[in-house]
């Protein structure tokens, strides 16, 4: 049940841009209190490990990725080791994640490009990261924000869902929203130093409460102001 407070959910179509921005910041303050110490769910020690883990996380969970990366990282500790790896050996390790042949091709391809173009080091710019095989803006933003502490706002399915239900973005009605458009619209509303943790908190909220099929609005700390709360 949604509690009755002064922060009632705005009527559909009647919220001004200024009011929406104020609500966004008020709701984010609540998320900061609810998830005070957000962090990347993927286990890593180096930028290369995070890059590999993020590529592997496509179409699977971070928790599952964490079950195979210890062996993968121990077997191929450097970029050159992975670049020269036998594809079948890599496939065996990451098979539980699904799409293991495609992911192996991406891993070996990006390792080879890193070795040939970047001296085996993971680059720290969006353009360079997205030039690597299998690396899109979401993966690049994860690496920038968590490995290099450079502002990045990864947009995954949780971020899409939560920002849509909260109507933080103008295209919330769209069935297939554009992740790049979401990134630009949301980051325009927050200072760069908040982007990485903002993404983490939206993801945590999506996993814990704002589930895809049945959100737990009854226990949601944002229910009083969320336009989609039931």
PDB file of C-alpha atoms in Angstrom:
ATOM      1  CA  UNK A   1       0.000   0.000   0.000  1.00  0.00           C
ATOM      2  CA  UNK A   2       1.303   3.471  -0.869  1.00  0.00           C
ATOM      3  CA  UNK A   3       1.542   5.680   2.190  1.00  0.00           C
ATOM      4  CA  UNK A   4      -0.109   9.085   2.147  1.00  0.00           C
ATOM      5  CA  UNK A   5       2.435  11.893   2.312  1.00  0.00           C
ATOM      6  CA  UNK A   6       2.817  15.319   0.785  1.00  0.00           C
ATOM      7  CA  UNK A   7       4.884  13.790  -2.016  1.00  0.00           C
ATOM      8  CA  UNK A   8       2.017  12.265  -3.951  1.00  0.00           C
ATOM      9  CA  UNK A   9       2.607  10.842  -7.398  1.00  0.00           C
ATOM     10  CA  UNK A  10       2.243  13.467 -10.145  1.00  0.00           C
ATOM     11  CA  UNK A  11      -0.745  13.286 -12.434  1.00  0.00           C
ATOM     12  CA  UNK A  12       0.024  11.876 -15.854  1.00  0.00           C
ATOM     13  CA  UNK A  13       0.968  14.583 -18.344  1.00  0.00           C
ATOM     14  CA  UNK A  14       0.754  17.442 -15.828  1.00  0.00           C
ATOM     15  CA  UNK A  15       4.276  17.496 -14.470  1.00  0.00           C
ATOM     16  CA  UNK A  16       6.433  20.374 -15.651  1.00  0.00           C
ATOM     17  CA  UNK A  17      10.056  19.854 -16.583  1.00  0.00           C
ATOM     18  CA  UNK A  18      11.148  21.774 -13.488  1.00  0.00           C
ATOM     19  CA  UNK A  19       8.888  19.689 -11.246  1.00  0.00           C
ATOM     20  CA  UNK A  20      10.183  16.483 -12.779  1.00  0.00           C
ATOM     21  CA  UNK A  21      13.790  17.535 -12.197  1.00  0.00           C
ATOM     22  CA  UNK A  22      13.028  18.374  -8.579  1.00  0.00           C
ATOM     23  CA  UNK A  23      11.299  15.025  -8.141  1.00  0.00           C
ATOM     24  CA  UNK A  24      14.220  13.185  -9.748  1.00  0.00           C
ATOM     25  CA  UNK A  25      16.672  14.699  -7.282  1.00  0.00           C
ATOM     26  CA  UNK A  26      14.367  14.056  -4.335  1.00  0.00           C
ATOM     27  CA  UNK A  27      13.957  10.424  -5.404  1.00  0.00           C
ATOM     28  CA  UNK A  28      17.675  10.029  -5.965  1.00  0.00           C
ATOM     29  CA  UNK A  29      18.313  11.312  -2.439  1.00  0.00           C
ATOM     30  CA  UNK A  30      16.091   8.479  -1.207  1.00  0.00           C
ATOM     31  CA  UNK A  31      18.002   5.971  -3.341  1.00  0.00           C
ATOM     32  CA  UNK A  32      21.243   7.275  -1.832  1.00  0.00           C
ATOM     33  CA  UNK A  33      19.883   6.568   1.644  1.00  0.00           C
ATOM     34  CA  UNK A  34      18.514   3.174   0.611  1.00  0.00           C
ATOM     35  CA  UNK A  35      21.716   2.069  -1.144  1.00  0.00           C
ATOM     36  CA  UNK A  36      24.450   4.044   0.664  1.00  0.00           C
ATOM     37  CA  UNK A  37      27.470   2.151  -0.659  1.00  0.00           C
ATOM     38  CA  UNK A  38      26.801   1.039  -4.231  1.00  0.00           C
ATOM     39  CA  UNK A  39      29.505  -0.824  -6.082  1.00  0.00           C
ATOM     40  CA  UNK A  40      30.031  -2.821  -9.218  1.00  0.00           C
ATOM     41  CA  UNK A  41      28.608  -6.339  -8.858  1.00  0.00           C
ATOM     42  CA  UNK A  42      31.336  -7.821 -11.071  1.00  0.00           C
ATOM     43  CA  UNK A  43      34.470  -8.981  -9.297  1.00  0.00           C
ATOM     44  CA  UNK A  44      37.690  -7.538 -10.686  1.00  0.00           C
ATOM     45  CA  UNK A  45      41.104  -6.214  -9.720  1.00  0.00           C
ATOM     46  CA  UNK A  46      42.293  -4.581 -12.943  1.00  0.00           C
ATOM     47  CA  UNK A  47      40.719  -2.649 -15.840  1.00  0.00           C
ATOM     48  CA  UNK A  48      41.359  -5.665 -18.092  1.00  0.00           C
ATOM     49  CA  UNK A  49      39.507  -7.985 -15.725  1.00  0.00           C
ATOM     50  CA  UNK A  50      36.549  -5.618 -15.542  1.00  0.00           C
ATOM     51  CA  UNK A  51      36.464  -5.256 -19.319  1.00  0.00           C
ATOM     52  CA  UNK A  52      36.470  -9.036 -19.758  1.00  0.00           C
ATOM     53  CA  UNK A  53      33.827  -9.571 -17.074  1.00  0.00           C
ATOM     54  CA  UNK A  54      31.555  -6.916 -18.544  1.00  0.00           C
ATOM     55  CA  UNK A  55      31.766  -8.404 -22.029  1.00  0.00           C
ATOM     56  CA  UNK A  56      30.897 -11.785 -20.512  1.00  0.00           C
ATOM     57  CA  UNK A  57      27.898 -10.346 -18.650  1.00  0.00           C
ATOM     58  CA  UNK A  58      25.852  -9.922 -21.825  1.00  0.00           C
ATOM     59  CA  UNK A  59      22.703 -12.081 -21.730  1.00  0.00           C
ATOM     60  CA  UNK A  60      23.528 -13.432 -18.264  1.00  0.00           C
ATOM     61  CA  UNK A  61      23.836 -12.270 -14.652  1.00  0.00           C
ATOM     62  CA  UNK A  62      26.807 -10.684 -12.948  1.00  0.00           C
ATOM     63  CA  UNK A  63      26.553 -13.355 -10.265  1.00  0.00           C
ATOM     64  CA  UNK A  64      27.013 -16.103 -12.820  1.00  0.00           C
ATOM     65  CA  UNK A  65      29.922 -14.275 -14.465  1.00  0.00           C
ATOM     66  CA  UNK A  66      31.659 -14.161 -11.085  1.00  0.00           C
ATOM     67  CA  UNK A  67      31.588 -17.962 -10.952  1.00  0.00           C
ATOM     68  CA  UNK A  68      33.757 -18.386 -14.071  1.00  0.00           C
ATOM     69  CA  UNK A  69      36.090 -15.391 -14.005  1.00  0.00           C
ATOM     70  CA  UNK A  70      38.400 -16.647 -11.214  1.00  0.00           C
ATOM     71  CA  UNK A  71      39.533 -19.557 -13.397  1.00  0.00           C
ATOM     72  CA  UNK A  72      39.594 -17.399 -16.521  1.00  0.00           C
ATOM     73  CA  UNK A  73      41.708 -14.686 -14.897  1.00  0.00           C
ATOM     74  CA  UNK A  74      44.079 -17.227 -13.331  1.00  0.00           C
ATOM     75  CA  UNK A  75      44.539 -19.053 -16.635  1.00  0.00           C
ATOM     76  CA  UNK A  76      45.025 -15.869 -18.671  1.00  0.00           C
ATOM     77  CA  UNK A  77      46.464 -13.236 -16.319  1.00  0.00           C
ATOM     78  CA  UNK A  78      47.584 -10.817 -19.037  1.00  0.00           C
ATOM     79  CA  UNK A  79      46.281  -9.458 -22.301  1.00  0.00           C
ATOM     80  CA  UNK A  80      48.967 -11.322 -24.280  1.00  0.00           C
ATOM     81  CA  UNK A  81      48.005 -14.594 -22.575  1.00  0.00           C
ATOM     82  CA  UNK A  82      44.392 -14.174 -23.647  1.00  0.00           C
ATOM     83  CA  UNK A  83      45.320 -13.005 -27.141  1.00  0.00           C
ATOM     84  CA  UNK A  84      47.206 -16.272 -27.728  1.00  0.00           C
ATOM     85  CA  UNK A  85      44.637 -18.518 -26.030  1.00  0.00           C
ATOM     86  CA  UNK A  86      43.204 -21.634 -27.635  1.00  0.00           C
ATOM     87  CA  UNK A  87      39.550 -20.747 -28.301  1.00  0.00           C
ATOM     88  CA  UNK A  88      38.371 -24.175 -27.194  1.00  0.00           C
ATOM     89  CA  UNK A  89      40.029 -23.734 -23.800  1.00  0.00           C
ATOM     90  CA  UNK A  90      38.324 -20.384 -23.277  1.00  0.00           C
ATOM     91  CA  UNK A  91      34.997 -21.820 -24.421  1.00  0.00           C
ATOM     92  CA  UNK A  92      35.277 -24.585 -21.840  1.00  0.00           C
ATOM     93  CA  UNK A  93      35.727 -22.091 -19.015  1.00  0.00           C
ATOM     94  CA  UNK A  94      32.931 -19.723 -19.984  1.00  0.00           C
ATOM     95  CA  UNK A  95      30.479 -22.311 -21.339  1.00  0.00           C
ATOM     96  CA  UNK A  96      28.102 -21.965 -18.314  1.00  0.00           C
ATOM     97  CA  UNK A  97      27.391 -18.358 -19.333  1.00  0.00           C
ATOM     98  CA  UNK A  98      25.805 -19.205 -22.675  1.00  0.00           C
ATOM     99  CA  UNK A  99      26.728 -17.751 -26.067  1.00  0.00           C
ATOM    100  CA  UNK A 100      30.209 -18.960 -25.216  1.00  0.00           C
ATOM    101  CA  UNK A 101      31.461 -19.207 -28.816  1.00  0.00           C
ATOM    102  CA  UNK A 102      30.533 -15.611 -29.622  1.00  0.00           C
ATOM    103  CA  UNK A 103      31.881 -14.375 -26.304  1.00  0.00           C
ATOM    104  CA  UNK A 104      35.132 -16.263 -26.829  1.00  0.00           C
ATOM    105  CA  UNK A 105      35.509 -14.649 -30.236  1.00  0.00           C
ATOM    106  CA  UNK A 106      34.958 -11.224 -28.677  1.00  0.00           C
ATOM    107  CA  UNK A 107      37.420 -11.848 -25.842  1.00  0.00           C
ATOM    108  CA  UNK A 108      40.205 -13.071 -28.100  1.00  0.00           C
ATOM    109  CA  UNK A 109      39.498 -10.327 -30.602  1.00  0.00           C
ATOM    110  CA  UNK A 110      39.617  -7.524 -28.063  1.00  0.00           C
ATOM    111  CA  UNK A 111      42.748  -8.993 -26.442  1.00  0.00           C
ATOM    112  CA  UNK A 112      44.475  -9.072 -29.824  1.00  0.00           C
ATOM    113  CA  UNK A 113      43.471  -5.474 -30.554  1.00  0.00           C
ATOM    114  CA  UNK A 114      44.613  -4.371 -27.096  1.00  0.00           C
ATOM    115  CA  UNK A 115      47.954  -6.071 -27.653  1.00  0.00           C
ATOM    116  CA  UNK A 116      48.491  -4.637 -31.125  1.00  0.00           C
ATOM    117  CA  UNK A 117      47.088  -1.118 -30.717  1.00  0.00           C
ATOM    118  CA  UNK A 118      47.297  -0.299 -27.020  1.00  0.00           C
ATOM    119  CA  UNK A 119      50.402  -2.166 -25.789  1.00  0.00           C
ATOM    120  CA  UNK A 120      48.187  -4.530 -23.838  1.00  0.00           C
ATOM    121  CA  UNK A 121      46.613  -1.757 -21.754  1.00  0.00           C
ATOM    122  CA  UNK A 122      42.902  -1.006 -21.559  1.00  0.00           C
ATOM    123  CA  UNK A 123      42.270   2.500 -22.934  1.00  0.00           C
ATOM    124  CA  UNK A 124      40.391   5.052 -20.876  1.00  0.00           C
ATOM    125  CA  UNK A 125      38.302   6.916 -23.463  1.00  0.00           C
ATOM    126  CA  UNK A 126      34.864   6.131 -24.848  1.00  0.00           C
ATOM    127  CA  UNK A 127      36.007   6.227 -28.471  1.00  0.00           C
ATOM    128  CA  UNK A 128      38.933   3.875 -27.903  1.00  0.00           C
ATOM    129  CA  UNK A 129      36.946   1.436 -25.782  1.00  0.00           C
ATOM    130  CA  UNK A 130      34.091   1.193 -28.269  1.00  0.00           C
ATOM    131  CA  UNK A 131      36.589   0.490 -31.038  1.00  0.00           C
ATOM    132  CA  UNK A 132      37.292  -2.879 -29.405  1.00  0.00           C
ATOM    133  CA  UNK A 133      35.429  -6.014 -30.585  1.00  0.00           C
ATOM    134  CA  UNK A 134      32.282  -6.664 -28.565  1.00  0.00           C
ATOM    135  CA  UNK A 135      32.467  -3.385 -26.647  1.00  0.00           C
ATOM    136  CA  UNK A 136      29.528  -0.977 -26.810  1.00  0.00           C
ATOM    137  CA  UNK A 137      28.700   2.172 -24.846  1.00  0.00           C
ATOM    138  CA  UNK A 138      27.298   0.277 -21.862  1.00  0.00           C
ATOM    139  CA  UNK A 139      30.449  -1.799 -21.439  1.00  0.00           C
ATOM    140  CA  UNK A 140      32.643   1.251 -21.997  1.00  0.00           C
ATOM    141  CA  UNK A 141      30.730   3.230 -19.374  1.00  0.00           C
ATOM    142  CA  UNK A 142      31.112   0.398 -16.863  1.00  0.00           C
ATOM    143  CA  UNK A 143      34.879   0.352 -17.399  1.00  0.00           C
ATOM    144  CA  UNK A 144      35.251   4.132 -17.364  1.00  0.00           C
ATOM    145  CA  UNK A 145      33.271   4.604 -14.176  1.00  0.00           C
ATOM    146  CA  UNK A 146      34.482   1.636 -12.158  1.00  0.00           C
ATOM    147  CA  UNK A 147      38.041   1.011 -13.351  1.00  0.00           C
ATOM    148  CA  UNK A 148      39.149   4.562 -14.123  1.00  0.00           C
ATOM    149  CA  UNK A 149      36.740   6.648 -12.021  1.00  0.00           C
ATOM    150  CA  UNK A 150      35.830   8.652 -15.107  1.00  0.00           C
ATOM    151  CA  UNK A 151      32.136   9.650 -15.197  1.00  0.00           C
ATOM    152  CA  UNK A 152      30.124   6.982 -16.958  1.00  0.00           C
ATOM    153  CA  UNK A 153      26.444   6.037 -16.928  1.00  0.00           C
ATOM    154  CA  UNK A 154      25.847   2.437 -18.048  1.00  0.00           C
ATOM    155  CA  UNK A 155      22.301   1.900 -19.292  1.00  0.00           C
ATOM    156  CA  UNK A 156      21.198  -1.703 -18.836  1.00  0.00           C
ATOM    157  CA  UNK A 157      17.741  -3.239 -18.675  1.00  0.00           C
ATOM    158  CA  UNK A 158      17.319  -2.276 -15.000  1.00  0.00           C
ATOM    159  CA  UNK A 159      18.187   1.359 -15.691  1.00  0.00           C
ATOM    160  CA  UNK A 160      15.777   1.398 -18.632  1.00  0.00           C
ATOM    161  CA  UNK A 161      12.978  -0.105 -16.573  1.00  0.00           C
ATOM    162  CA  UNK A 162      13.390   2.014 -13.440  1.00  0.00           C
ATOM    163  CA  UNK A 163      13.858   5.343 -15.224  1.00  0.00           C
ATOM    164  CA  UNK A 164      10.846   4.505 -17.366  1.00  0.00           C
ATOM    165  CA  UNK A 165       8.576   3.666 -14.457  1.00  0.00           C
ATOM    166  CA  UNK A 166       9.742   6.755 -12.572  1.00  0.00           C
ATOM    167  CA  UNK A 167       9.204   8.744 -15.780  1.00  0.00           C
ATOM    168  CA  UNK A 168      12.580  10.349 -15.433  1.00  0.00           C
ATOM    169  CA  UNK A 169      12.823  10.387 -19.223  1.00  0.00           C
ATOM    170  CA  UNK A 170      10.551  11.731 -21.931  1.00  0.00           C
ATOM    171  CA  UNK A 171      10.355   8.468 -23.884  1.00  0.00           C
ATOM    172  CA  UNK A 172       9.016   6.400 -20.998  1.00  0.00           C
ATOM    173  CA  UNK A 173       6.090   5.193 -23.129  1.00  0.00           C
ATOM    174  CA  UNK A 174       8.348   3.650 -25.774  1.00  0.00           C
ATOM    175  CA  UNK A 175       8.512  -0.147 -25.804  1.00  0.00           C
ATOM    176  CA  UNK A 176      12.054  -0.122 -27.194  1.00  0.00           C
ATOM    177  CA  UNK A 177      13.798   3.008 -25.926  1.00  0.00           C
ATOM    178  CA  UNK A 178      17.205   4.057 -27.212  1.00  0.00           C
ATOM    179  CA  UNK A 179      19.897   3.465 -24.542  1.00  0.00           C
ATOM    180  CA  UNK A 180      22.062   6.297 -25.886  1.00  0.00           C
ATOM    181  CA  UNK A 181      19.119   8.718 -25.710  1.00  0.00           C
ATOM    182  CA  UNK A 182      18.412   7.574 -22.140  1.00  0.00           C
ATOM    183  CA  UNK A 183      22.054   8.094 -21.198  1.00  0.00           C
ATOM    184  CA  UNK A 184      22.059  11.622 -22.584  1.00  0.00           C
ATOM    185  CA  UNK A 185      18.752  12.657 -21.038  1.00  0.00           C
ATOM    186  CA  UNK A 186      19.445  11.284 -17.564  1.00  0.00           C
ATOM    187  CA  UNK A 187      23.052  12.476 -17.327  1.00  0.00           C
ATOM    188  CA  UNK A 188      21.927  15.981 -18.320  1.00  0.00           C
ATOM    189  CA  UNK A 189      20.014  16.080 -15.028  1.00  0.00           C
ATOM    190  CA  UNK A 190      22.861  15.085 -12.700  1.00  0.00           C
ATOM    191  CA  UNK A 191      26.463  16.224 -12.220  1.00  0.00           C
ATOM    192  CA  UNK A 192      29.083  13.932 -13.819  1.00  0.00           C
ATOM    193  CA  UNK A 193      30.536  12.872 -10.478  1.00  0.00           C
ATOM    194  CA  UNK A 194      27.196  11.195  -9.649  1.00  0.00           C
ATOM    195  CA  UNK A 195      26.720   9.262 -12.886  1.00  0.00           C
ATOM    196  CA  UNK A 196      28.419   5.987 -11.965  1.00  0.00           C
ATOM    197  CA  UNK A 197      26.780   5.629  -8.558  1.00  0.00           C
ATOM    198  CA  UNK A 198      23.458   6.776 -10.012  1.00  0.00           C
ATOM    199  CA  UNK A 199      23.566   3.871 -12.450  1.00  0.00           C
ATOM    200  CA  UNK A 200      24.574   1.459  -9.671  1.00  0.00           C
ATOM    201  CA  UNK A 201      21.689   2.573  -7.459  1.00  0.00           C
ATOM    202  CA  UNK A 202      19.120   2.313 -10.244  1.00  0.00           C
ATOM    203  CA  UNK A 203      20.393  -1.195 -11.006  1.00  0.00           C
ATOM    204  CA  UNK A 204      20.295  -2.192  -7.340  1.00  0.00           C
ATOM    205  CA  UNK A 205      16.757  -0.844  -7.045  1.00  0.00           C
ATOM    206  CA  UNK A 206      15.698  -2.742 -10.148  1.00  0.00           C
ATOM    207  CA  UNK A 207      17.118  -5.977  -8.778  1.00  0.00           C
ATOM    208  CA  UNK A 208      15.812  -5.571  -5.228  1.00  0.00           C
ATOM    209  CA  UNK A 209      12.390  -3.978  -5.632  1.00  0.00           C
ATOM    210  CA  UNK A 210      11.430  -2.673  -9.069  1.00  0.00           C
ATOM    211  CA  UNK A 211      11.304  -6.108 -10.701  1.00  0.00           C
ATOM    212  CA  UNK A 212      10.445  -6.521 -14.363  1.00  0.00           C
ATOM    213  CA  UNK A 213       7.309  -8.633 -13.961  1.00  0.00           C
ATOM    214  CA  UNK A 214       5.992  -7.569 -10.588  1.00  0.00           C
ATOM    215  CA  UNK A 215       7.512  -4.584  -8.798  1.00  0.00           C
ATOM    216  CA  UNK A 216       7.230  -4.572  -5.024  1.00  0.00           C
ATOM    217  CA  UNK A 217       5.570  -1.166  -4.816  1.00  0.00           C
ATOM    218  CA  UNK A 218       4.299  -1.924  -1.319  1.00  0.00           C
ATOM    219  CA  UNK A 219       7.812  -1.760   0.117  1.00  0.00           C
ATOM    220  CA  UNK A 220       9.331   0.690  -2.348  1.00  0.00           C
ATOM    221  CA  UNK A 221      10.806   3.820  -0.728  1.00  0.00           C
ATOM    222  CA  UNK A 222       9.908   5.768  -3.882  1.00  0.00           C
ATOM    223  CA  UNK A 223       6.249   4.719  -3.965  1.00  0.00           C
ATOM    224  CA  UNK A 224       4.961   8.016  -2.600  1.00  0.00           C
ATOM    225  CA  UNK A 225       6.191   9.965  -5.615  1.00  0.00           C
ATOM    226  CA  UNK A 226       6.553   7.311  -8.334  1.00  0.00           C
ATOM    227  CA  UNK A 227       3.973   7.853 -11.116  1.00  0.00           C
ATOM    228  CA  UNK A 228       3.793   4.100 -11.706  1.00  0.00           C
ATOM    229  CA  UNK A 229       3.294   3.016  -8.092  1.00  0.00           C
ATOM    230  CA  UNK A 230       0.298   0.759  -7.541  1.00  0.00           C
TER     231      UNK A 230
END
